[in-house]
Coordinates of C-alpha atoms in Angstrom, one line a residue:
M1 CA -20.9 -232.8 105.5
K2 CA -22.1 -235.2 108.2
T3 CA -25.2 -233.1 108.8
A4 CA -26.1 -233.2 105.1
L5 CA -25.7 -236.9 105.0
K6 CA -27.8 -237.5 108.1
S7 CA -30.6 -235.4 106.5
I8 CA -30.4 -237.4 103.3
L9 CA -30.6 -240.7 105.3
V10 CA -33.5 -239.6 107.4
N11 CA -35.4 -238.6 104.2
A12 CA -34.6 -242.0 102.7
L13 CA -35.9 -243.8 105.7
N14 CA -39.1 -241.8 105.6
S15 CA -39.5 -242.5 101.9
A16 CA -39.1 -246.2 102.5
F17 CA -41.6 -246.1 105.3
E18 CA -44.1 -244.3 103.1
A19 CA -43.5 -246.8 100.3
G20 CA -44.3 -249.6 102.7
E21 CA -40.8 -251.2 102.2
I22 CA -39.9 -250.7 105.8
P23 CA -42.4 -251.3 108.7
A24 CA -43.5 -248.0 110.3
G25 CA -41.7 -247.2 113.5
A26 CA -39.5 -244.6 115.2
I27 CA -36.4 -243.6 113.3
P28 CA -33.4 -244.2 115.4
D29 CA -30.6 -241.7 115.8
V30 CA -28.6 -241.7 112.5
E31 CA -24.9 -241.8 113.1
V32 CA -22.4 -241.0 110.3
E33 CA -18.7 -241.8 110.9
V34 CA -15.5 -241.7 109.0
P35 CA -14.3 -245.2 108.1
R36 CA -10.9 -246.4 109.3
Q37 CA -9.9 -247.2 105.7
I38 CA -10.4 -244.7 102.9
T39 CA -11.2 -247.6 100.5
Y40 CA -14.6 -247.8 102.3
G41 CA -15.4 -244.2 101.3
D42 CA -15.5 -240.8 103.0
F43 CA -18.3 -241.6 105.4
S44 CA -20.2 -244.7 106.6
T45 CA -23.3 -245.4 108.6
N46 CA -24.5 -248.4 110.5
I47 CA -28.2 -247.3 110.5
A48 CA -29.3 -250.5 108.7
L49 CA -27.8 -252.7 111.4
V50 CA -29.4 -250.6 114.2
L51 CA -32.8 -250.5 112.5
A52 CA -32.6 -254.2 111.5
S53 CA -32.1 -255.2 115.1
Q54 CA -35.3 -253.3 116.0
L55 CA -37.3 -254.7 113.1
K56 CA -36.0 -258.2 113.3
T57 CA -34.9 -258.3 109.7
Q58 CA -31.7 -258.8 107.6
P59 CA -29.5 -255.6 107.8
R60 CA -28.0 -256.0 104.4
K61 CA -31.4 -256.3 102.7
L62 CA -32.5 -253.2 104.7
A63 CA -29.3 -251.3 103.6
E64 CA -30.2 -252.0 100.0
T65 CA -33.7 -250.6 100.6
I66 CA -32.3 -247.5 102.2
V67 CA -29.9 -246.9 99.3
R68 CA -32.7 -247.2 96.7
H69 CA -34.5 -244.4 98.4
L70 CA -31.5 -242.1 98.7
N71 CA -32.3 -238.7 97.1
D72 CA -29.2 -236.5 97.1
S73 CA -30.6 -233.2 95.9
T74 CA -27.4 -231.5 97.1
G75 CA -25.2 -233.5 94.7
I76 CA -22.5 -234.2 97.3
I77 CA -22.6 -238.0 96.9
E78 CA -20.6 -239.5 94.1
K79 CA -21.5 -243.1 94.8
T80 CA -22.6 -245.4 97.6
S81 CA -21.7 -249.0 98.5
I82 CA -22.8 -251.6 101.0
A83 CA -20.1 -253.4 102.9
G84 CA -20.1 -256.4 105.4
P85 CA -23.4 -257.1 107.1
G86 CA -25.0 -253.8 106.0
F87 CA -22.7 -250.8 106.4
I88 CA -23.6 -248.1 103.9
N89 CA -20.6 -246.2 102.6
F90 CA -20.6 -242.9 100.9
H91 CA -18.0 -241.5 98.5
I92 CA -18.2 -237.7 98.3
H93 CA -17.6 -235.8 95.0
A94 CA -14.2 -234.2 94.8
H95 CA -15.8 -230.8 93.9
T96 CA -17.8 -231.0 97.2
W97 CA -14.5 -231.3 99.2
I98 CA -12.8 -228.6 97.2
R99 CA -15.7 -226.2 97.9
V100 CA -14.8 -226.5 101.6
V101 CA -11.7 -224.4 100.8
Q102 CA -14.0 -221.6 99.4
T103 CA -16.2 -221.7 102.5
I104 CA -13.2 -221.5 104.8
L105 CA -11.8 -218.4 103.0
E106 CA -15.2 -216.7 103.0
K107 CA -15.9 -217.3 106.7
A108 CA -12.3 -216.8 107.8
G109 CA -12.2 -216.5 111.6
A110 CA -15.8 -217.5 111.9
Y111 CA -15.2 -220.9 110.2
G112 CA -16.1 -223.5 112.8
A113 CA -18.3 -221.2 114.8
C114 CA -21.9 -222.2 115.4
N115 CA -24.9 -221.4 117.5
I116 CA -25.6 -224.6 119.4
G117 CA -25.6 -222.5 122.6
N118 CA -28.3 -220.2 121.4
G119 CA -27.4 -217.5 123.9
K120 CA -27.7 -219.8 126.9
R121 CA -26.0 -218.1 129.9
I122 CA -23.1 -220.1 131.4
Q123 CA -20.7 -219.1 134.1
I124 CA -17.4 -220.8 134.3
E125 CA -15.3 -220.4 137.5
F126 CA -11.7 -221.5 137.4
V127 CA -8.3 -221.1 139.0
S128 CA -9.8 -219.6 142.2
S129 CA -6.6 -220.3 144.1
N130 CA -6.4 -219.1 147.7
P131 CA -4.4 -215.8 147.8
T132 CA -1.9 -217.4 150.1
G133 CA 0.9 -218.0 147.6
P134 CA 1.9 -217.6 144.0
L135 CA 0.2 -219.5 141.2
H136 CA 2.0 -222.8 140.4
V137 CA 2.0 -225.0 137.4
G138 CA -1.1 -226.9 138.6
H139 CA -3.0 -223.6 138.6
G140 CA -1.6 -222.9 135.2
R141 CA -3.2 -226.1 133.8
G142 CA -6.5 -225.2 135.3
A143 CA -6.3 -221.7 133.9
A144 CA -5.5 -223.0 130.4
V145 CA -8.4 -225.5 130.6
G146 CA -10.9 -223.0 132.0
D147 CA -10.1 -220.2 129.6
S148 CA -10.1 -222.5 126.6
V149 CA -13.4 -224.0 127.5
A150 CA -14.8 -220.5 127.9
N151 CA -13.5 -219.5 124.5
I152 CA -14.9 -222.6 122.8
L153 CA -18.3 -222.2 124.4
S154 CA -18.5 -218.5 123.4
Y155 CA -17.5 -219.5 119.8
C156 CA -20.4 -222.0 119.8
G157 CA -23.0 -219.4 120.7
Y158 CA -23.1 -219.5 124.5
D159 CA -23.2 -216.3 126.6
V160 CA -20.2 -217.1 128.9
Q161 CA -18.9 -215.2 131.9
K162 CA -15.5 -216.1 133.4
E163 CA -15.2 -215.8 137.2
Y164 CA -12.5 -216.0 139.8
Y165 CA -13.7 -216.9 143.3
I166 CA -11.4 -215.3 145.9
N167 CA -11.1 -217.4 149.0
D168 CA -10.3 -214.4 151.2
S169 CA -11.9 -215.7 154.4
G170 CA -11.2 -218.5 156.8
R171 CA -8.4 -220.5 158.4
Q172 CA -5.9 -220.3 155.5
I173 CA -6.0 -216.5 155.3
E174 CA -5.5 -216.4 159.1
T175 CA -2.5 -218.8 158.7
L176 CA -1.1 -216.5 155.9
G177 CA -1.4 -213.5 158.3
R178 CA 0.3 -215.3 161.1
S179 CA 3.1 -216.5 158.8
V180 CA 3.8 -213.0 157.6
F181 CA 3.5 -211.5 161.1
L182 CA 6.0 -214.0 162.5
R183 CA 8.5 -213.1 159.7
Y184 CA 7.8 -209.4 160.4
Q185 CA 8.6 -209.9 164.1
A186 CA 11.9 -211.7 163.2
L187 CA 12.9 -208.9 160.9
L188 CA 12.6 -206.6 163.8
G189 CA 14.7 -208.7 166.1
E190 CA 11.9 -210.5 167.9
T191 CA 12.5 -214.1 169.0
T192 CA 9.8 -216.2 167.4
F193 CA 9.0 -219.8 166.8
F194 CA 7.8 -220.5 163.2
P195 CA 5.4 -223.5 163.2
D196 CA 5.5 -226.1 160.4
D197 CA 1.9 -225.4 159.5
C198 CA 2.8 -221.8 158.5
Y199 CA 3.7 -220.9 154.9
Q200 CA 7.4 -221.3 154.4
G201 CA 8.2 -219.7 151.1
E202 CA 10.6 -216.8 150.5
Y203 CA 7.6 -214.8 149.3
I204 CA 6.4 -214.6 152.9
R205 CA 9.7 -212.9 154.0
D206 CA 9.3 -210.5 151.0
I207 CA 5.8 -209.5 152.1
A208 CA 6.9 -209.1 155.7
R209 CA 9.8 -206.9 154.5
K210 CA 7.4 -204.6 152.6
I211 CA 5.2 -204.3 155.6
Q212 CA 8.2 -203.3 157.7
E213 CA 9.2 -200.7 155.1
E214 CA 5.7 -199.2 155.1
K215 CA 4.7 -199.5 158.7
G216 CA 8.0 -199.7 160.6
A217 CA 7.6 -201.4 164.0
S218 CA 4.0 -200.1 164.5
L219 CA 2.4 -203.6 164.4
L220 CA 4.3 -204.6 167.5
D221 CA 2.2 -202.1 169.4
E222 CA -1.0 -203.9 168.4
S223 CA -2.5 -207.1 169.8
D224 CA -1.4 -210.2 168.0
E225 CA -5.0 -210.7 166.7
H226 CA -5.1 -207.3 165.1
A227 CA -1.6 -207.5 163.8
I228 CA -2.2 -210.9 162.2
A229 CA -5.4 -209.7 160.6
S230 CA -3.6 -206.6 159.3
C231 CA -0.8 -208.8 157.8
A232 CA -3.4 -211.2 156.3
R233 CA -5.3 -208.3 154.5
Y234 CA -2.0 -206.8 153.2
A235 CA -0.5 -210.2 152.1
A236 CA -3.7 -211.4 150.5
A237 CA -4.1 -208.2 148.5
M238 CA -0.5 -208.2 147.4
I239 CA -0.6 -211.9 146.4
L240 CA -3.9 -211.5 144.6
E241 CA -2.5 -208.6 142.5
D242 CA 0.5 -210.7 141.6
M243 CA -1.9 -213.5 140.6
K244 CA -3.9 -211.1 138.4
Q245 CA -0.7 -210.0 136.6
D246 CA 0.5 -213.5 136.1
L247 CA -2.9 -214.5 134.6
I248 CA -2.9 -211.5 132.3
Q249 CA 0.6 -212.5 131.1
F250 CA -0.8 -216.1 130.6
G251 CA -3.6 -214.6 128.4
V252 CA -6.4 -215.1 131.0
T253 CA -8.7 -212.3 132.1
F254 CA -11.9 -212.6 134.1
D255 CA -15.2 -210.9 133.8
N256 CA -15.7 -210.9 137.5
W257 CA -13.6 -211.4 140.7
F258 CA -15.9 -212.6 143.5
S259 CA -14.9 -212.3 147.1
E260 CA -15.9 -215.0 149.6
Q261 CA -15.8 -212.5 152.4
S262 CA -18.5 -210.5 150.6
L263 CA -20.9 -213.4 151.2
Y264 CA -20.4 -213.0 154.9
D265 CA -20.4 -209.2 154.8
S266 CA -23.7 -209.1 152.9
G267 CA -25.3 -211.7 155.2
R268 CA -25.9 -214.2 152.4
V269 CA -24.3 -217.1 154.3
D270 CA -26.4 -216.5 157.4
A271 CA -29.5 -216.1 155.2
V272 CA -29.0 -219.4 153.4
I273 CA -28.4 -221.2 156.7
E274 CA -31.6 -219.7 158.3
R275 CA -33.7 -220.5 155.2
F276 CA -32.8 -224.1 155.3
R277 CA -33.2 -224.3 159.0
R278 CA -36.8 -223.2 158.6
Q279 CA -37.3 -225.9 155.9
G280 CA -35.8 -228.6 158.0
I281 CA -33.0 -229.3 155.5
I282 CA -30.4 -228.0 158.0
Y283 CA -30.8 -229.6 161.4
E284 CA -29.0 -229.5 164.8
K285 CA -27.1 -232.5 166.1
D286 CA -24.4 -232.7 168.8
G287 CA -24.2 -229.0 169.1
A288 CA -23.5 -228.4 165.4
W289 CA -25.7 -227.7 162.4
W290 CA -25.8 -230.2 159.6
F291 CA -27.1 -230.0 156.0
N292 CA -29.2 -233.1 155.0
T293 CA -27.2 -233.8 151.9
T294 CA -27.9 -237.6 152.0
A295 CA -31.5 -236.8 151.0
H296 CA -30.0 -235.7 147.7
G297 CA -27.5 -238.5 147.0
D298 CA -24.5 -237.6 149.2
E299 CA -22.9 -240.3 151.2
K300 CA -23.3 -238.5 154.5
D301 CA -24.7 -235.2 155.9
R302 CA -22.3 -232.3 156.1
V303 CA -21.6 -229.8 158.9
V304 CA -22.3 -226.1 158.0
V305 CA -21.9 -224.6 161.5
R306 CA -19.5 -226.1 163.9
Q307 CA -20.1 -226.6 167.6
N308 CA -18.1 -223.4 168.3
G309 CA -20.5 -221.4 166.1
Q310 CA -18.0 -221.0 163.2
T311 CA -19.3 -221.7 159.7
T312 CA -17.5 -224.2 157.5
Y313 CA -16.3 -223.7 153.9
F314 CA -19.3 -225.7 152.8
A315 CA -21.6 -223.0 154.2
S316 CA -20.0 -220.3 152.1
D317 CA -19.8 -222.6 149.1
I318 CA -23.6 -223.2 149.3
A319 CA -24.3 -219.4 149.4
Y320 CA -21.8 -218.8 146.6
H321 CA -23.4 -221.3 144.2
Y322 CA -26.9 -220.1 145.0
N323 CA -25.7 -216.6 144.2
K324 CA -24.5 -217.8 140.8
F325 CA -28.0 -219.0 139.9
D326 CA -29.6 -215.8 141.4
R327 CA -27.5 -213.9 138.9
G328 CA -29.4 -215.7 136.1
F329 CA -26.9 -218.3 134.9
E330 CA -28.6 -221.4 133.5
T331 CA -25.5 -223.6 133.9
V332 CA -22.5 -223.1 136.2
I333 CA -19.2 -224.9 135.5
D334 CA -16.5 -225.2 138.2
V335 CA -12.9 -226.1 137.3
W336 CA -11.4 -227.8 140.3
G337 CA -8.2 -229.7 141.2
A338 CA -8.6 -233.5 141.2
D339 CA -8.3 -233.5 145.0
H340 CA -11.7 -231.9 145.2
H341 CA -13.5 -234.9 143.7
G342 CA -15.2 -235.8 146.9
Y343 CA -16.7 -232.3 147.1
I344 CA -18.9 -232.8 144.0
P345 CA -21.7 -234.8 145.6
R346 CA -22.3 -232.3 148.5
I347 CA -22.4 -229.3 146.2
S348 CA -24.7 -231.2 143.8
A349 CA -26.9 -232.1 146.7
A350 CA -27.1 -228.5 147.9
I351 CA -27.9 -227.2 144.4
E352 CA -30.7 -229.9 144.0
A353 CA -32.0 -229.0 147.5
D354 CA -32.5 -225.4 146.2
G355 CA -34.7 -226.7 143.3
H356 CA -32.1 -226.7 140.5
R357 CA -31.4 -229.6 138.3
R358 CA -28.1 -231.5 138.9
D359 CA -27.1 -231.1 135.2
Q360 CA -27.1 -227.3 135.7
F361 CA -23.9 -227.8 137.8
Q362 CA -20.9 -229.3 136.1
V363 CA -17.4 -229.9 137.4
I364 CA -14.2 -230.2 135.4
L365 CA -11.6 -232.0 137.5
V366 CA -8.0 -231.2 136.5
Q367 CA -5.4 -233.7 137.4
L368 CA -1.9 -232.9 138.6
V369 CA 1.0 -231.7 136.5
N370 CA 4.3 -233.5 137.0
L371 CA 7.0 -231.0 136.1
L372 CA 10.1 -232.5 134.7
R373 CA 13.6 -231.0 134.3
G374 CA 16.3 -233.2 132.8
G375 CA 13.9 -236.2 133.0
V376 CA 13.6 -235.7 136.8
Q377 CA 10.4 -234.7 138.5
V378 CA 10.5 -231.4 140.3
A379 CA 9.2 -231.6 143.9
M380 CA 6.5 -229.0 144.7
S381 CA 4.8 -228.0 147.9
T382 CA 3.1 -224.7 148.4
R383 CA 3.1 -224.9 152.2
A384 CA 6.8 -225.8 152.3
G385 CA 7.6 -223.1 149.8
E386 CA 9.1 -225.7 147.3
F387 CA 7.4 -225.1 144.0
V388 CA 7.9 -223.8 140.5
T389 CA 5.6 -220.9 139.9
L390 CA 3.5 -220.3 136.8
K391 CA 5.5 -217.1 136.3
D392 CA 8.7 -219.2 136.3
V393 CA 7.4 -221.6 133.7
M394 CA 6.3 -218.7 131.4
A395 CA 9.6 -217.1 131.8
E396 CA 11.4 -220.3 130.8
V397 CA 9.3 -221.7 128.0
G398 CA 6.9 -218.9 127.1
T399 CA 3.1 -218.5 127.4
D400 CA 2.3 -220.3 124.1
A401 CA 4.2 -223.4 125.0
A402 CA 2.8 -223.6 128.5
R403 CA -0.8 -223.2 127.4
F404 CA -0.6 -225.6 124.5
I405 CA 1.2 -228.3 126.5
F406 CA -1.2 -228.0 129.3
L407 CA -3.9 -228.9 126.8
T408 CA -2.2 -231.8 125.0
R409 CA -3.9 -234.3 127.2
H410 CA -7.4 -234.7 128.6
Y411 CA -7.6 -232.8 131.9
D412 CA -8.7 -235.9 133.8
S413 CA -5.3 -237.5 133.0
P414 CA -2.0 -236.5 134.9
L415 CA 0.3 -234.5 132.7
D416 CA 4.1 -234.7 132.4
F417 CA 5.3 -231.2 131.5
D418 CA 8.9 -231.5 130.2
L419 CA 10.5 -228.1 130.5
D420 CA 13.4 -229.2 128.3
L421 CA 11.0 -230.3 125.5
A422 CA 8.9 -227.2 125.8
R423 CA 12.0 -225.0 124.9
K424 CA 13.0 -227.0 121.9
K425 CA 12.7 -225.5 118.4
S426 CA 11.9 -228.8 116.8
N427 CA 9.0 -231.0 115.8
E428 CA 9.3 -232.8 119.1
N429 CA 7.8 -229.7 120.7
P430 CA 4.0 -229.9 120.0
V431 CA 3.3 -226.2 120.0
Y432 CA 6.4 -225.5 117.8
Y433 CA 5.2 -228.3 115.5
V434 CA 1.8 -226.6 115.0
Q435 CA 2.9 -223.0 115.0
Y436 CA 5.6 -223.8 112.4
V437 CA 2.9 -224.8 109.9
H438 CA 1.3 -221.3 110.2
A439 CA 4.7 -219.6 109.9
R440 CA 5.7 -221.8 107.0
I441 CA 2.6 -220.9 105.0
C442 CA 3.1 -217.3 105.7
S443 CA 6.6 -217.7 104.3
M444 CA 5.1 -219.3 101.2
I445 CA 2.8 -216.3 100.7
R446 CA 5.7 -213.9 101.1
K447 CA 7.8 -215.8 98.6
A448 CA 4.9 -215.8 96.1
A449 CA 4.5 -212.0 96.5
E450 CA 8.2 -211.6 95.8
M451 CA 7.6 -213.5 92.6
G452 CA 4.7 -211.2 91.7
I453 CA 1.9 -213.5 92.6
H454 CA -0.6 -211.4 94.5
D455 CA -4.0 -212.6 93.4
L456 CA -4.8 -215.5 95.8
S457 CA -8.6 -215.2 95.8
W458 CA -10.8 -218.2 95.2
N459 CA -12.0 -219.0 91.7
D460 CA -13.5 -222.1 90.1
H461 CA -10.2 -223.1 88.5
A462 CA -9.7 -224.8 91.9
L463 CA -12.2 -227.5 91.0
S464 CA -10.0 -228.7 88.2
I465 CA -6.6 -228.2 90.0
L466 CA -7.1 -229.2 93.6
N467 CA -8.3 -232.7 92.8
T468 CA -5.2 -234.8 93.4
P469 CA -5.4 -237.5 96.2
E470 CA -3.0 -235.3 98.3
D471 CA -5.3 -232.2 97.9
I472 CA -8.4 -234.1 98.8
Q473 CA -6.8 -235.8 101.8
I474 CA -5.8 -232.5 103.4
I475 CA -9.1 -230.9 102.5
R476 CA -10.9 -233.8 104.2
H477 CA -8.9 -233.0 107.3
I478 CA -9.6 -229.3 107.5
A479 CA -13.3 -230.0 106.8
R480 CA -13.5 -231.8 110.1
Y481 CA -12.7 -228.6 112.1
P482 CA -16.3 -227.5 112.8
E483 CA -17.3 -230.9 114.1
I484 CA -14.2 -230.9 116.4
V485 CA -15.1 -227.5 117.8
Q486 CA -18.7 -228.6 118.5
L487 CA -17.6 -231.8 120.2
S488 CA -15.1 -229.8 122.2
A489 CA -18.0 -227.5 123.4
I490 CA -20.5 -230.3 124.1
N491 CA -18.0 -232.4 126.1
L492 CA -16.0 -229.4 127.6
E493 CA -12.8 -230.9 126.1
P494 CA -10.3 -228.4 124.6
H495 CA -7.7 -231.1 124.1
R496 CA -9.8 -232.3 121.1
I497 CA -8.7 -229.1 119.3
T498 CA -5.1 -229.6 120.3
Y499 CA -5.1 -233.1 119.0
F500 CA -6.7 -232.0 115.8
L501 CA -4.1 -229.2 115.2
M502 CA -1.2 -231.7 115.7
E503 CA -2.8 -234.1 113.3
L504 CA -3.3 -231.2 110.8
A505 CA 0.3 -230.3 111.2
A506 CA 1.3 -233.9 110.3
A507 CA -1.0 -233.8 107.3
F508 CA 0.5 -230.5 106.1
H509 CA 4.1 -232.0 106.3
A510 CA 3.0 -235.1 104.5
Y511 CA 1.3 -232.9 101.8
Y512 CA 4.3 -230.6 101.5
N513 CA 6.6 -233.6 101.0
R514 CA 4.5 -235.0 98.1
Q515 CA 3.0 -232.0 96.4
R516 CA 4.7 -228.8 95.1
V517 CA 2.9 -225.6 96.0
I518 CA 4.8 -223.0 94.1
T519 CA 5.3 -224.2 90.5
D520 CA 6.0 -222.8 87.0
D521 CA 2.2 -223.0 86.3
L522 CA 0.6 -219.8 87.6
P523 CA -3.0 -220.9 87.9
E524 CA -1.9 -224.1 89.7
T525 CA 0.4 -222.1 92.0
Q526 CA -2.4 -219.7 92.8
M527 CA -4.9 -222.4 93.7
R528 CA -2.4 -224.4 95.8
L529 CA -1.6 -221.3 97.7
V530 CA -5.3 -220.7 98.2
L531 CA -5.5 -224.2 99.7
M532 CA -2.6 -223.3 102.0
L533 CA -4.4 -220.1 103.0
A534 CA -7.3 -222.4 104.1
V535 CA -5.0 -224.6 106.1
R536 CA -3.4 -221.5 107.7
Q537 CA -6.9 -220.2 108.6
I538 CA -7.8 -223.4 110.4
I539 CA -4.5 -223.4 112.3
R540 CA -5.1 -219.8 113.4
N541 CA -8.7 -220.4 114.4
G542 CA -7.8 -223.4 116.5
L543 CA -4.8 -221.7 118.2
T544 CA -7.0 -218.7 119.0
L545 CA -9.5 -220.9 120.8
L546 CA -6.6 -222.3 122.9
G547 CA -5.3 -218.9 123.7
V548 CA -2.1 -219.5 121.7
S549 CA -0.6 -217.1 119.1
A550 CA -0.2 -217.9 115.4
P551 CA 3.2 -216.4 114.5
E552 CA 3.9 -215.4 110.9
S553 CA 7.6 -216.2 111.2
M554 CA 9.7 -218.5 113.4

């Protein structure tokens, strides 16, 4: 609807220019918005005010000129009005709104899809938790955000690949191996000291116990270095497999699992460092090698090779991101925890140093989740072993509730996740509130079938039946869905769809309280049920993008 109105306005402006009623000049971007009050119409534009400022003329007089040149060949506009200093308001014909129902039913699951991506290749990397412990609720929020963004981008015509980066190299993996080996030694009666910087969770003992069952005491005959490395490989593989299963249960699958260690094994890290050494971008100072990131906007240069010859995480991250572009992705999106905010400038600098545009690299920063039980925040620390795992949350509240609630706020805002609320079967629970609408409409359809009403196909009787204020109001709402999806894709913001669905659920309840659906009048009942089918389709489409099910009964 907005697109059609924008086109009509642009044509009106061109017509006024050609008629000499408006001085020639560049046409500014035409914005069409929904007024706050329905009395002002269905849509409104401030184009006259914007253009009047450029042309140094009276906006209301300019608005009158634009309205005179409006040529609505589509027939969607019932009337126009000018309000205030020069806002142009549009009232849309009722039959135009009602036809939206027909379009939804015809397009079904494709309603809201578009091709703004035009096949552009995008890689989105998310979760990427170190395989040193189970996934916790913070990882769950990142998984829900990343997976939903990928779904939305794909729905909007982008060629999307989802990737998990396995941090299977470096100090944290060595610490994991040492933690497991110490527990393994203790199980075999060895006297050990367990440092505070080791991983403390019960899962470490479980892994050590499995190694003992498989290998007996054989690791005690090896050097500590080899035993720790063996424990690290075993533990990381076991934890990673558990992560994969948790994510599958959470509705998240990846197109690719990329190993950090493979960057070293293939020589990519050394090759990148050597390349930039030759270019003078990496230089030596105080016995270490530094990347000149300040030349590309970072606050200071960053070490890539320490004085002891060991590479930093930054070195492998540079190689990894170059590898992404080498694979042909035009844009790469990383989903990180908010504590990685300071890392954005250095990665951006490295990408720019390689000749790529900064806007080809985007980062979604996901804020912390405060888990509440009985109104009290649950303390969580992965290193101390005090955390609630994603698996625990799914077992307690279900995957649907977890995913939906993770997406009820913008990811750059902290989220309070109330476990008690997520279990409730009431309208207080946002996912229940939305899913109930889908199930309720399914119940209506079943009841109608029991009454012998089976033909629920669109016909033009709808134009004379679905014209009450209540009908038009809820149709206006579902007609916004394609725009919401596009905005979600453009801004990488899945919470827009969550908000929209909650608003639609409220609109449905308001409609149901005022308007009977199943009546004694067969044509009226059929067309009201057709409208309900359209509402149900929108609920299902939106929930699908969020990775949430649309139950037919509750």
